[in-house]
PDB file of C-alpha atoms in Angstrom:
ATOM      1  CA  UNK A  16       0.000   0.000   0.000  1.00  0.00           C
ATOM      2  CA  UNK A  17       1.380   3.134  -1.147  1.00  0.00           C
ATOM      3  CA  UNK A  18       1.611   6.347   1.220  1.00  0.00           C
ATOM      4  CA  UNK A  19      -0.109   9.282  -1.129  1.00  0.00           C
ATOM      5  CA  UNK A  20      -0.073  12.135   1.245  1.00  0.00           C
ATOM      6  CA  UNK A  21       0.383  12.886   4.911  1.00  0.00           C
ATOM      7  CA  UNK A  22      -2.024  15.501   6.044  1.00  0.00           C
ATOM      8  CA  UNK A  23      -1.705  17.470  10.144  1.00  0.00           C
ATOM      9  CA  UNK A  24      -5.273  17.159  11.153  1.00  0.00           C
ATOM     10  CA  UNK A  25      -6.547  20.530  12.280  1.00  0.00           C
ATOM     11  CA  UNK A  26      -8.152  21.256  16.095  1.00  0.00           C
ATOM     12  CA  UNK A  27      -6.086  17.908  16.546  1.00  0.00           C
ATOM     13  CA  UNK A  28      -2.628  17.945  18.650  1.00  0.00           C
ATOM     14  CA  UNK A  29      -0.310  15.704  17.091  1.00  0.00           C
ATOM     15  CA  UNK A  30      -2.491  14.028  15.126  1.00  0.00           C
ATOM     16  CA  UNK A  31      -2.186  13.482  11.355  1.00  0.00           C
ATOM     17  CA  UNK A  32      -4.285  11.224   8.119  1.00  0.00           C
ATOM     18  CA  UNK A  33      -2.560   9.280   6.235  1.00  0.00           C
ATOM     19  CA  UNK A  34      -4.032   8.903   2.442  1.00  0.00           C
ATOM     20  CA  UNK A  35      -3.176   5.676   0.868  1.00  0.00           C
ATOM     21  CA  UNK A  36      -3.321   5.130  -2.983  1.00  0.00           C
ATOM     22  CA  UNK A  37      -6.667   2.378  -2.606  1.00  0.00           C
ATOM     23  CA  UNK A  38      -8.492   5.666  -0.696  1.00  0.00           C
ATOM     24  CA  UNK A  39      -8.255   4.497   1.993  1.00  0.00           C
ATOM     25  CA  UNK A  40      -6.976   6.678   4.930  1.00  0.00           C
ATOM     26  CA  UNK A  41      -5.916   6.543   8.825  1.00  0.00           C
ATOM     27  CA  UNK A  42      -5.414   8.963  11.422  1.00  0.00           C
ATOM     28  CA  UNK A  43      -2.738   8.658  13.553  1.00  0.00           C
ATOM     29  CA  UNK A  44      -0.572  10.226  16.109  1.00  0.00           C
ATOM     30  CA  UNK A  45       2.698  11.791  15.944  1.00  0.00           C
ATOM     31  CA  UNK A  46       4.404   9.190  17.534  1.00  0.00           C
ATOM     32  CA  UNK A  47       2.913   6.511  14.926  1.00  0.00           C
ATOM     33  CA  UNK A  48       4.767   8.284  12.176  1.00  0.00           C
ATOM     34  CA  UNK A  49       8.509   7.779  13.842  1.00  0.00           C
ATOM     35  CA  UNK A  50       7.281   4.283  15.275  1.00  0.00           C
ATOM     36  CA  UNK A  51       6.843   3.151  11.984  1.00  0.00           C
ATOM     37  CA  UNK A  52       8.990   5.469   9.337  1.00  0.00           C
ATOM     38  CA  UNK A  53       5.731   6.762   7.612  1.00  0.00           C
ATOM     39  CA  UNK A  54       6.717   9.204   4.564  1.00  0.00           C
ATOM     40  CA  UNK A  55       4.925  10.107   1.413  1.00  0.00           C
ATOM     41  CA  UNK A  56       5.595   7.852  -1.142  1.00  0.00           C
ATOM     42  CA  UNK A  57       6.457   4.287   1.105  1.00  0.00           C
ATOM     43  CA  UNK A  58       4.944   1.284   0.303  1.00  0.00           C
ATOM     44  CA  UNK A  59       3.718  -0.725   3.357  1.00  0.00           C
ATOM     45  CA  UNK A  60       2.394  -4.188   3.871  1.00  0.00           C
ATOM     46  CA  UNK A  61      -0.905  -5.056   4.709  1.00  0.00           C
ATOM     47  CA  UNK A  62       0.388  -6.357   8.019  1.00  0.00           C
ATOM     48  CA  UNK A  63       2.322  -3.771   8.747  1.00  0.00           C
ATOM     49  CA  UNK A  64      -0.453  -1.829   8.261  1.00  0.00           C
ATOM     50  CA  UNK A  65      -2.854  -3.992  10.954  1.00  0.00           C
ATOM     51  CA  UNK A  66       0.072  -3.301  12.877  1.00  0.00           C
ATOM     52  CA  UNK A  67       0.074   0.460  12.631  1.00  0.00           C
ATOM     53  CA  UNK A  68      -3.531   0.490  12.692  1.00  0.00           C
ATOM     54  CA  UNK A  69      -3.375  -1.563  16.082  1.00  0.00           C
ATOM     55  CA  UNK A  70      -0.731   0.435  17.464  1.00  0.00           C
ATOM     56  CA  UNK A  71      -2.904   3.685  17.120  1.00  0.00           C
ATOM     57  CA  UNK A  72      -6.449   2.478  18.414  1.00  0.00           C
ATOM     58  CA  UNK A  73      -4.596   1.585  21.695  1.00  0.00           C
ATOM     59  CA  UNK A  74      -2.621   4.822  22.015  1.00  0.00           C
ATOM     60  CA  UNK A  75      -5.915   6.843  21.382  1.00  0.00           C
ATOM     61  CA  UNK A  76      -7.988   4.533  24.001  1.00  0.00           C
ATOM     62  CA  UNK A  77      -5.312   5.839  26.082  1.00  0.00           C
ATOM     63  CA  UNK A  78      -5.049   9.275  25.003  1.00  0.00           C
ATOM     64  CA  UNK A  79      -8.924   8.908  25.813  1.00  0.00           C
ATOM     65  CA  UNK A  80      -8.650   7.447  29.222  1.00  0.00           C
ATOM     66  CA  UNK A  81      -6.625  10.421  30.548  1.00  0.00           C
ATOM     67  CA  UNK A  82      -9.142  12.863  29.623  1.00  0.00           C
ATOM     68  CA  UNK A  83     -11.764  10.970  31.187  1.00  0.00           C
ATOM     69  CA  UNK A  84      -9.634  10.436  34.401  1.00  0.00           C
ATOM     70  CA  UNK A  85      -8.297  14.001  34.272  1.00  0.00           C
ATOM     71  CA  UNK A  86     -12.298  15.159  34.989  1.00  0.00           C
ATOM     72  CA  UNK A  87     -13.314  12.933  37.201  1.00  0.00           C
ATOM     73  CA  UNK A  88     -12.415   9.423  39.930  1.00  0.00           C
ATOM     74  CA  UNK A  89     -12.648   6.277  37.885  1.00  0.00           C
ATOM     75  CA  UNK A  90     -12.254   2.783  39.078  1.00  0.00           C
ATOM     76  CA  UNK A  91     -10.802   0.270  37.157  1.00  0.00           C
ATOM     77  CA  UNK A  92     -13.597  -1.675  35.743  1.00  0.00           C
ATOM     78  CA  UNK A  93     -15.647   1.632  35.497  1.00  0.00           C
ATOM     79  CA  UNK A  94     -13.095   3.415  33.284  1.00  0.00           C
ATOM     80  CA  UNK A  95     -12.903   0.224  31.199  1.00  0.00           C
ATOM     81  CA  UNK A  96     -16.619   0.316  30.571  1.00  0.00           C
ATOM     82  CA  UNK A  97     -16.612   3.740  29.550  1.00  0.00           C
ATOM     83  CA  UNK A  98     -14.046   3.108  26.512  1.00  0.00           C
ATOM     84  CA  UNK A  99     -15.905   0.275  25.567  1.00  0.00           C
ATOM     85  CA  UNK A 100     -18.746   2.791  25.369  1.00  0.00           C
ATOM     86  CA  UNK A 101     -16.709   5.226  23.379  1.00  0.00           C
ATOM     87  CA  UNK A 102     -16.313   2.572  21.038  1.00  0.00           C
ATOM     88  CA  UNK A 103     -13.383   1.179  21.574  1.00  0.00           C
ATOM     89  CA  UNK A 104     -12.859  -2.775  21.697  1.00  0.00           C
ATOM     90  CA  UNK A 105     -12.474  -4.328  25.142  1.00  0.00           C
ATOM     91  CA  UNK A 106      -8.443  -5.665  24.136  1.00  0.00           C
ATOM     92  CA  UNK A 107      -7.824  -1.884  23.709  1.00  0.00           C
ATOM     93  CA  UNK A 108      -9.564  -0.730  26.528  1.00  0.00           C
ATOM     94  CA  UNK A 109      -8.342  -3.393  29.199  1.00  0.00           C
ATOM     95  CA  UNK A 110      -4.322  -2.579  27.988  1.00  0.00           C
ATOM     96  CA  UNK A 111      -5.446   1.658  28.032  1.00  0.00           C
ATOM     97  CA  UNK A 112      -6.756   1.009  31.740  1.00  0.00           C
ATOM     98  CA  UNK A 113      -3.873  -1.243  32.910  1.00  0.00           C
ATOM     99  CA  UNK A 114      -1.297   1.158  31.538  1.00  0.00           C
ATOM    100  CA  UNK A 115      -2.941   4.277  33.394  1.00  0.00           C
ATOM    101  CA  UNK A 116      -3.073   1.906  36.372  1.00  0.00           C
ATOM    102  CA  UNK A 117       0.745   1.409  36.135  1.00  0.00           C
ATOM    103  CA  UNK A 118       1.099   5.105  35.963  1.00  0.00           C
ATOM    104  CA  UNK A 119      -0.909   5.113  38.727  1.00  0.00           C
ATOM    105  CA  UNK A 120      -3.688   7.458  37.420  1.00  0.00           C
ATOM    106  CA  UNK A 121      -6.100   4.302  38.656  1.00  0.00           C
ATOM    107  CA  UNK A 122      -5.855   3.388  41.875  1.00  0.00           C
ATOM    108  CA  UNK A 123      -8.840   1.034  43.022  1.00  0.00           C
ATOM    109  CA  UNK A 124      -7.882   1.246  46.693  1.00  0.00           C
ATOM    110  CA  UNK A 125      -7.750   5.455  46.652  1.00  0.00           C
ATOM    111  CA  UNK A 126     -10.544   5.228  44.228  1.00  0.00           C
ATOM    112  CA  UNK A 127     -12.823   3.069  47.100  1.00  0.00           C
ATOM    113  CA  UNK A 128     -11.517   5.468  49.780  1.00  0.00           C
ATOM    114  CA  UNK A 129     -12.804   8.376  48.457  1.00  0.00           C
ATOM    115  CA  UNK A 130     -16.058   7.121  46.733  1.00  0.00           C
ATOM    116  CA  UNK A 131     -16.936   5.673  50.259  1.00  0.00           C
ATOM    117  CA  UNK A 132     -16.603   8.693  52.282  1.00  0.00           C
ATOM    118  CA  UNK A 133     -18.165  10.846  49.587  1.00  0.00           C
ATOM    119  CA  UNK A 134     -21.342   8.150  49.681  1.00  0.00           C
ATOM    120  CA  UNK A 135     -21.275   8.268  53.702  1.00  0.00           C
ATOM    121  CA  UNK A 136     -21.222  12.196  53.436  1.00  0.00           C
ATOM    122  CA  UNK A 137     -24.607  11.743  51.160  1.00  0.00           C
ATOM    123  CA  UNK A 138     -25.952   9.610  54.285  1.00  0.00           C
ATOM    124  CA  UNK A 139     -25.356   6.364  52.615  1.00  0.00           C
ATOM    125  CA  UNK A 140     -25.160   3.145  54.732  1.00  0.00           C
ATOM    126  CA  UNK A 141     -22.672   0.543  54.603  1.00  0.00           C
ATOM    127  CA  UNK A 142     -24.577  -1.881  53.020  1.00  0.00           C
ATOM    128  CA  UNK A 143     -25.794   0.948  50.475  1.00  0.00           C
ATOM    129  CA  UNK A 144     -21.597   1.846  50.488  1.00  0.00           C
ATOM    130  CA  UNK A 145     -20.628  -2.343  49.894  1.00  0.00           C
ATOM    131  CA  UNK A 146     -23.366  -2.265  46.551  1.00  0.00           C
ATOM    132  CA  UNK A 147     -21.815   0.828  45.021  1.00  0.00           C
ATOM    133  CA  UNK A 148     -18.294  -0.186  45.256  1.00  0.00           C
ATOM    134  CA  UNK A 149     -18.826  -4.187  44.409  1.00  0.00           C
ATOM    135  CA  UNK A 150     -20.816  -1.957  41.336  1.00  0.00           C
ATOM    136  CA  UNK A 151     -17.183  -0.366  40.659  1.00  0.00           C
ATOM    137  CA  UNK A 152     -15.521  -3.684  40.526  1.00  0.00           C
ATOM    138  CA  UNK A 153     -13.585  -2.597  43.375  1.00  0.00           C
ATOM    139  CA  UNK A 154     -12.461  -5.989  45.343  1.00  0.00           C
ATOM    140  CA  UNK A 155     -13.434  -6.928  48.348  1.00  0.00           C
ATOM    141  CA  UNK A 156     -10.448  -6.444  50.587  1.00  0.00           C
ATOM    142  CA  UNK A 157     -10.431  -2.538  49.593  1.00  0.00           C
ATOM    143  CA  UNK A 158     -13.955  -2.376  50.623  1.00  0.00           C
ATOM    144  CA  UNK A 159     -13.568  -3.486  53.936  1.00  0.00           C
ATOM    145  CA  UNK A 160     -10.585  -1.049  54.157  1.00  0.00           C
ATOM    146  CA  UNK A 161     -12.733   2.099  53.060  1.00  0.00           C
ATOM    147  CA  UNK A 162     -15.652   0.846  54.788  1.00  0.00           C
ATOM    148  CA  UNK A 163     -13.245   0.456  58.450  1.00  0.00           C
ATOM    149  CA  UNK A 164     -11.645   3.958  57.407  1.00  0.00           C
ATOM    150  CA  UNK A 165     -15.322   5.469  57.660  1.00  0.00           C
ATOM    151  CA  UNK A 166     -16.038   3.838  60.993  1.00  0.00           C
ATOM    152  CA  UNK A 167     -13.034   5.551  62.670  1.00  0.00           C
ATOM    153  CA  UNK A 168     -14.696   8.526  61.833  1.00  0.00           C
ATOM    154  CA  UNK A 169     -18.136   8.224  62.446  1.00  0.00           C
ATOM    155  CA  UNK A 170     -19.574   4.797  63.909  1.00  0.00           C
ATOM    156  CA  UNK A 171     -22.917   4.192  61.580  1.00  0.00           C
ATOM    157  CA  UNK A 172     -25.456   4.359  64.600  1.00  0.00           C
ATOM    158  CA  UNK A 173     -24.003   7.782  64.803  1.00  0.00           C
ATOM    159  CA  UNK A 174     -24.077   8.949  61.687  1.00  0.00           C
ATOM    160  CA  UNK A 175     -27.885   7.931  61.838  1.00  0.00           C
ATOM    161  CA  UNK A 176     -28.308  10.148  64.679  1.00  0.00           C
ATOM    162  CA  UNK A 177     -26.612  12.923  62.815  1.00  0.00           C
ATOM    163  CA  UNK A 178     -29.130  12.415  60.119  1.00  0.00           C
ATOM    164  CA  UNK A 179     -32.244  12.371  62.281  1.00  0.00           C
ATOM    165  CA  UNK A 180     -31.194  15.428  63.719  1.00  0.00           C
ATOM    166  CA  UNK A 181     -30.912  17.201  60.341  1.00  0.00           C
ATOM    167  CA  UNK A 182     -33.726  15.514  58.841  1.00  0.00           C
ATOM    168  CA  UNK A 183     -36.289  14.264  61.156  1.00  0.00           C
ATOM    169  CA  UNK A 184     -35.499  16.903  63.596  1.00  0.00           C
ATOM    170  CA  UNK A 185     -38.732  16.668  65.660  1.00  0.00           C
ATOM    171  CA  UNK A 186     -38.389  12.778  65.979  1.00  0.00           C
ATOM    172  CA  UNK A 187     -38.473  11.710  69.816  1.00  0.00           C
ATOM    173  CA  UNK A 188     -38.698   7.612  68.703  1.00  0.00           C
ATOM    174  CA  UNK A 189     -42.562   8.066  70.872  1.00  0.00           C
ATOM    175  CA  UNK A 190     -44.466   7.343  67.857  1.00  0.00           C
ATOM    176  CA  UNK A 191     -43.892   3.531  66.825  1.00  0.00           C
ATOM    177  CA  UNK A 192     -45.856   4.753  63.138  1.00  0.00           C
ATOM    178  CA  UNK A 193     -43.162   7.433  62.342  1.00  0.00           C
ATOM    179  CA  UNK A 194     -40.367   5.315  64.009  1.00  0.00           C
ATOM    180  CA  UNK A 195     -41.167   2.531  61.421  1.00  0.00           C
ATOM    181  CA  UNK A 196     -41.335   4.920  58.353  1.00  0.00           C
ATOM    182  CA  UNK A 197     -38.221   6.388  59.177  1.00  0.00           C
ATOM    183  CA  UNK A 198     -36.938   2.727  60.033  1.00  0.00           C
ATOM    184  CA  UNK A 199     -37.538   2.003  56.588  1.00  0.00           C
ATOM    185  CA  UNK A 200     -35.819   5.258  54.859  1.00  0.00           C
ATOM    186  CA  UNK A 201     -32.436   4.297  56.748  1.00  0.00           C
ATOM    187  CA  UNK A 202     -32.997   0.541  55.829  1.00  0.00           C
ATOM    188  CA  UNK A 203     -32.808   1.665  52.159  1.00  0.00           C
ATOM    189  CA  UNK A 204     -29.865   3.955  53.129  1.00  0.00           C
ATOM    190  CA  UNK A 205     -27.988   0.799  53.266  1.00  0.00           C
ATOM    191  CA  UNK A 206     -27.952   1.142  57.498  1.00  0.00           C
ATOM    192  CA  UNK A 207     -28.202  -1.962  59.555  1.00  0.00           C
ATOM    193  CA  UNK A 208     -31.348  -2.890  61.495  1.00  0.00           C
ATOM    194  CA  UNK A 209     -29.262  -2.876  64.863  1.00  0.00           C
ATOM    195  CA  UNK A 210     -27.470   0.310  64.324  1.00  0.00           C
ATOM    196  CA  UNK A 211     -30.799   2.012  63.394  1.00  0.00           C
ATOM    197  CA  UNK A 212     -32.458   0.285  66.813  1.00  0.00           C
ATOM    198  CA  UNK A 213     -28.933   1.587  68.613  1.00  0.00           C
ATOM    199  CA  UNK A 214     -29.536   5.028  67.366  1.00  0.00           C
ATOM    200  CA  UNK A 215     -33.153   5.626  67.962  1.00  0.00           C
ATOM    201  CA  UNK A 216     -32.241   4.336  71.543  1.00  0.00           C
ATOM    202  CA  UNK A 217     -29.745   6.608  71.751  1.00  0.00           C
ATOM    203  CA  UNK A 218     -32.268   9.498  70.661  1.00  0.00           C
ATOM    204  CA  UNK A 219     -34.870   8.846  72.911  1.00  0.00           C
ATOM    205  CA  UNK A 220     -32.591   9.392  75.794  1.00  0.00           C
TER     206      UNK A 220
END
């Protein structure tokens, strides 16, 4: 395959096409171009060509992933997921997310930390906490880790109390009706039956 013309794509940092003489054309990065000696007027194989073509859909899944990580906290498996819904094959995306994690831009264990205090700041539960991060792929080990971190903090039965005084403020635990709807709010919080008992105990006082 003849190289016809190399072209700098505009809006596009380091990023050029590449025309070939059957129409066809690829853009690539900079990077590509020394990798593989491209220069008007080459002939390449199909296979190198595969190879080129290979080369550059992982470098932009990863090109891709640090944007994405750059705006927001991704785990692992999340960031993965989000390539593959960019379009990007899962081969690509699995090497693009296990290079950024040896660059440590991913970090599952930091990642866990911080989603679990951000959910226990929302008045999320440790049961609600577990679902979200076993959501994130985020293995089990680090959960118990983030989800110990948050209970030298705040013990949950406490952090109920915290939330009945901000949002059940008049709640005296007198009126078994309201104490069971409110029961029922903290049990979908992802609290524990015997920290919400503990608490309302505790509130009564």
């Amino acid at each position: 395959m003849r190289i016809e013309k190399i072209e700098k794509i505009k809006f596009k940092k380091n990023m050029f096409k590449v025309f070939f003489e059957n129409s066809e054309s690829l853009a690539i990065f900079a990077d590509s171009i020394v990798k593989f000696g491209i220069r008007t007027g080459i002939n390449i194989s199909e296979n190198d060509y595969k190879q080129l073509a290979s080369y550059d859909k992982l470098k932009r899944a990863t090109s891709d992933a640090l944007v994405l990580v750059s705006k927001r906290s991704y785990s692992a498996k999340s960031l993965c997921a989000k390539l593959i819904q960019k379009g990007y094959d899962s081969e690509n995306a699995i090497k693009a997310v296990r290079k950024l994690k040896e660059l440590n831009y991913i970090n599952d264990k930091k990642f866990a930390k911080i989603c679990a205090d951000y959910l226990s700041q929302k008045g999320k539960g440790e049961f609600a906490i577990r679902a979200e991060l076993e959501e994130q792929g985020i293995e089990e080990s680090l959960i118990n880790e983030a989800l110990e971190i948050i209970k030298t903090n705040i013990e949950p039965y406490e952090q109920i109390i915290k939330i009945l005084k901000t949002k059940f403020e008049k709640f005296s635990g007198k009126d078994k009706n309201e104490a069971r709807r409110i029961a029922s709010f903290l049990l979908r919080r992802g609290f524990s039956y015997q920290d919400i008992t503990k608490a309302f105990r505790a509130r009564s006082l």
